[in-house]
Amino acid sequence: MRLSRYFLPVMKETPADAQIISHKLMLRAGMIRQTAAGIYAWLPLGLRVLRRIENIIREEQARAGSLELLMPTLQTADLWRESGRYDAYGPEMLRIKDRHNRELLYGPTNEEMITALIRDNLQSYRDMPRIFYHIQWKFRDEVRPRFGVMRGREFLMKDAYSFDIDEAAGRHNYNRMFVAYLNSFARLGLRAIPMQADTGPIGGDLSHEFIVLAPNGESDVFYHSNWEQPGRHIEADFDDPKALQSIVNDHIADYAATDEKRDPLREAQAGEKLCQSRGIEVGHIFFFGTKYSKPMGFTLPGPDGKPIPIQMGSYGIGISRLLGAIIEASHDDNGIIWPEAVAPYHVGLINLRVDDENCQAIADTLYKRLEAAGVDTLYDDRNERGGAKFATMDLIGLPWQVVIGPKGAAKGVVELKNRASGKKQTLTIEEAFNLLKTGH
Ligand SMILES: Nc1ncnc2c1ncn2[C@@H]1O[C@H](COP(=O)(O)OP(=O)(O)O)[C@@H](O)[C@H]1O
Ligand SMILES: [Mg+2]
């Protein structure tokens, strides 16, 4: 993409209404703009990162056997009356009336809708186990929307729902999602610690929050020091309940708690030292058994023909919040440092002198070759000062920068900078191309 044709409204000054670094950087880097309190428009650069994150989540859901579908944002009030949550949900729910005065709501979550959908379309216990998910915008009329996409009113969530015929099978599906979450966050370059959690209005008795450590997080966190290394992708057999349970046990064994109502320091094992920090909740999983299937009459005939009440769980990831969490975890004084896996472009190509024939020819050629090789490149071909170009590239945080200046161009070399390490090297055009294409 040529920057001269792009829409990248970067801001030099720190916006006055932003309090935390991720919010400031997302505004300054031209990724989002607020359109109403807690509601954001996603500009092209921000949207690319959002899509990258979505796709990683999709791949890990598929690996765990979770099937994608898409439910609407608008739901009927009557559906929520079936579970009894319509009145219980309170003012966080945005209630709407259509032209016939029928009561609708903008979905804050989808337990009721998926329960009705699956109830009405499956016939037998043999159709279990199941996990479905969708990635859809949610609306919660938060009292205090703040910190940009971190606590919005409209936000993008991946929510999955599991269906099983007994509790053991339900726990197996819960463990599938647990491991899928560890893997998703590891691929996003995050260390997310699973912590036992309150189930809140969703209900049930088994629940974990996945928390990313960050000084600007909203939760208090106590954790074991071995959680500070970045997560690794776990190769797991998702169909083997024993293997999955042991992975889950391994990760719960060294977790620490987040709950204000408990005293994690006292609960820690004798001799165990806990670290204290703040954290961001990026995911939350629940196993709640028959909490929705019972009132909504979702049973399936078992082997003997008798109805079996269906065991359910639900599993959320705050996809739009993840952008904030990743930036909180990965930035410096000059801007964002995107992990490779979610970077909006792989390479930022800077032509320092558009009026120099050599520079122009080398930059154009390299840009075309990179694009042809499938290396996502943002090409700063604008007639701007070098300083401004460097500052913009650092701010938007692409993993690699290639700088083409008149002196190097005359000798056929370019400068390659790694955004994370700051390390610079002078390379021939061929060497630079190969390194960017293959990663080494
Ligand atoms: N207002 C919000 N803005 C952005 N993301 C949110 C918001 N509320 C929840 N999320 C994300 O969605 C995930 C699932 O939400 P859930 O646990 O149901 O909500 P809550 O934590 O408010 O009980 C959370 O872990 C979080 O990552
Ligand atoms: Mg939660």
XYZ file of C-alpha atoms in Angstrom, residues 21-258:
238
model
C -0.940 4.615 26.614
C -2.783 2.153 24.356
C -5.676 4.567 23.870
C -3.276 7.447 23.134
C -1.292 5.389 20.650
C -4.362 4.013 18.848
C -5.640 7.554 18.330
C -2.238 8.969 17.390
C -1.511 6.103 14.966
C -4.797 6.743 13.128
C -6.304 3.383 14.032
C -9.604 4.441 15.606
C -11.809 7.482 16.123
C -14.541 7.847 18.704
C -17.982 8.554 17.238
C -19.940 8.571 20.535
C -19.014 7.700 24.143
C -17.519 4.197 24.083
C -18.279 3.723 20.354
C -15.513 3.726 17.759
C -14.983 3.789 14.024
C -12.147 1.537 12.880
C -9.868 3.236 10.378
C -7.985 1.128 7.802
C -4.864 0.521 9.906
C -6.811 -0.416 13.034
C -9.164 -2.650 11.078
C -6.253 -4.650 9.637
C -5.021 -5.477 13.148
C -8.549 -6.336 14.287
C -8.888 -8.760 11.331
C -5.497 -10.348 12.028
C -6.501 -11.017 15.626
C -9.886 -12.406 14.549
C -8.195 -14.844 12.203
C -5.813 -16.186 14.825
C -8.780 -16.710 17.138
C -10.655 -18.460 14.284
C -7.780 -20.853 13.608
C -7.476 -21.827 17.278
C -11.244 -22.265 17.624
C -11.243 -24.579 14.605
C -8.343 -26.602 16.033
C -10.395 -27.174 19.198
C -13.429 -28.328 17.218
C -15.483 -25.148 17.561
C -17.685 -24.321 14.569
C -18.196 -20.762 13.310
C -21.639 -19.319 12.676
C -22.992 -15.788 12.861
C -25.900 -14.604 14.952
C -27.458 -11.127 14.592
C -26.753 -8.158 16.880
C -30.491 -7.553 17.467
C -32.480 -9.976 19.605
C -36.072 -10.084 20.793
C -36.958 -9.295 24.395
C -39.176 -12.392 24.435
C -36.152 -14.639 23.927
C -34.588 -13.161 27.061
C -37.851 -13.547 28.949
C -37.523 -17.321 28.388
C -34.378 -17.432 30.524
C -35.605 -14.782 32.943
C -32.679 -12.478 32.154
C -34.608 -9.690 30.418
C -35.462 -7.936 33.650
C -32.394 -9.154 35.543
C -29.862 -7.694 33.108
C -30.480 -4.088 34.098
C -29.489 -0.769 32.507
C -26.419 -2.167 30.723
C -28.815 -3.604 28.150
C -29.733 -1.332 25.252
C -33.463 -1.814 24.734
C -35.002 -0.857 21.399
C -38.521 -0.763 19.902
C -39.285 -1.366 16.234
C -42.077 0.344 14.203
C -44.625 -2.212 15.442
C -43.666 -1.453 19.020
C -42.043 -4.852 19.395
C -39.336 -4.987 22.007
C -35.818 -5.703 20.808
C -32.385 -5.373 22.329
C -28.844 -5.011 21.050
C -27.183 -8.232 22.242
C -24.741 -7.936 25.153
C -24.098 -11.710 24.854
C -25.813 -14.666 23.128
C -26.567 -17.529 25.553
C -30.322 -17.294 24.981
C -30.103 -17.048 21.214
C -27.720 -19.964 20.728
C -29.689 -22.139 23.162
C -32.908 -21.573 21.196
C -31.128 -22.058 17.868
C -29.528 -25.362 18.773
C -32.574 -26.576 20.727
C -34.753 -26.142 17.657
C -32.345 -27.817 15.238
C -30.844 -30.910 16.877
C -32.652 -34.192 17.381
C -30.666 -36.641 19.478
C -28.023 -37.101 22.158
C -25.869 -38.454 19.296
C -25.572 -34.891 17.988
C -23.447 -34.025 21.050
C -20.792 -32.870 21.867
C -20.893 -29.482 20.121
C -19.143 -26.151 20.306
C -20.290 -23.163 18.211
C -18.866 -19.653 18.132
C -19.332 -16.358 16.411
C -17.439 -13.098 16.214
C -19.964 -10.321 16.523
C -20.348 -6.801 17.903
C -21.880 -6.542 21.347
C -23.398 -3.566 23.101
C -23.275 -2.980 26.834
C -24.294 0.419 28.102
C -21.344 0.610 30.513
C -21.641 3.218 33.297
C -18.104 4.364 32.630
C -16.831 3.556 29.144
C -13.138 4.441 29.200
C -9.631 3.676 28.028
C -10.671 3.557 24.367
C -11.415 0.065 23.049
C -10.489 -1.416 26.409
C -13.884 -0.679 27.933
C -16.174 0.353 25.139
C -19.950 0.269 24.926
C -19.875 -1.342 21.484
C -17.112 -3.950 21.271
C -16.174 -7.000 19.240
C -16.350 -10.321 21.045
C -15.719 -13.919 20.120
C -18.263 -15.925 22.064
C -18.417 -19.706 21.943
C -21.033 -22.043 23.434
C -20.683 -25.719 24.284
C -23.434 -28.371 24.439
C -23.090 -31.777 26.095
C -25.168 -34.628 27.454
C -23.422 -34.946 30.816
C -21.144 -33.026 33.115
C -17.968 -34.977 32.327
C -18.397 -34.286 28.625
C -19.181 -30.656 29.456
C -15.937 -30.346 31.379
C -14.054 -31.831 28.460
C -15.450 -29.124 26.176
C -14.555 -26.534 28.830
C -10.993 -27.848 28.796
C -10.901 -27.682 24.989
C -11.684 -23.986 25.169
C -9.251 -23.488 28.056
C -6.377 -24.861 25.958
C -7.573 -23.017 22.822
C -7.374 -19.806 24.864
C -3.827 -20.498 26.077
C -2.830 -21.083 22.448
C -4.681 -18.064 21.058
C -3.069 -15.665 23.494
C 0.383 -17.211 23.022
C 0.098 -16.655 19.263
C -0.855 -13.036 19.898
C 2.438 -12.613 21.755
C 0.666 -12.349 25.108
C 1.070 -14.139 28.385
C -2.507 -14.501 29.620
C -2.827 -16.079 33.062
C -5.927 -18.209 33.701
C -7.441 -17.307 37.050
C -10.362 -18.716 38.925
C -13.213 -16.245 38.654
C -16.645 -15.273 39.834
C -19.356 -16.302 37.421
C -21.405 -13.098 37.855
C -24.705 -12.707 35.963
C -23.858 -15.558 33.526
C -24.136 -18.002 36.440
C -22.653 -21.446 37.092
C -19.844 -22.717 39.257
C -16.747 -23.192 37.088
C -15.127 -20.139 35.569
C -11.733 -18.733 34.614
C -10.624 -15.306 33.517
C -7.566 -14.928 31.302
C -5.561 -11.951 32.478
C -2.732 -10.106 30.713
C -0.361 -8.348 33.086
C -0.237 -4.585 32.508
C 0.246 -1.626 34.850
C -2.880 0.032 33.385
C -5.133 -2.999 33.867
C -8.402 -2.723 35.791
C -7.975 -5.909 37.889
C -5.656 -6.586 40.817
C -3.639 -9.708 40.165
C -1.535 -12.028 42.293
C 0.492 -14.530 40.333
C 3.394 -16.920 40.413
C 6.642 -15.517 39.005
C 6.943 -18.298 36.403
C 4.022 -16.684 34.569
C 6.216 -13.844 33.361
C 7.693 -15.704 30.392
C 5.715 -15.471 27.155
C 3.346 -18.363 26.435
C 4.129 -21.181 24.022
C 1.761 -22.874 21.622
C 0.713 -26.244 23.063
C 0.311 -29.189 20.682
C -2.671 -30.962 22.178
C -4.988 -33.798 21.203
C -8.319 -32.101 21.713
C -10.158 -35.424 21.580
C -8.255 -36.872 24.523
C -10.014 -35.800 27.750
C -7.179 -37.041 29.987
C -4.439 -35.241 28.084
C -6.411 -32.000 28.053
C -7.257 -32.222 31.747
C -3.599 -32.608 32.584
C -2.649 -29.521 30.527
C -5.370 -27.564 32.313
C -4.175 -28.863 35.708
C -0.588 -27.852 34.882
C -1.682 -24.330 34.150
C -4.011 -23.990 37.066
C -1.430 -25.378 39.467
C 0.674 -22.246 39.234
C -1.983 -19.619 38.751
C -2.827 -16.984 41.276
C -6.080 -15.235 41.995
C -7.541 -11.912 40.957
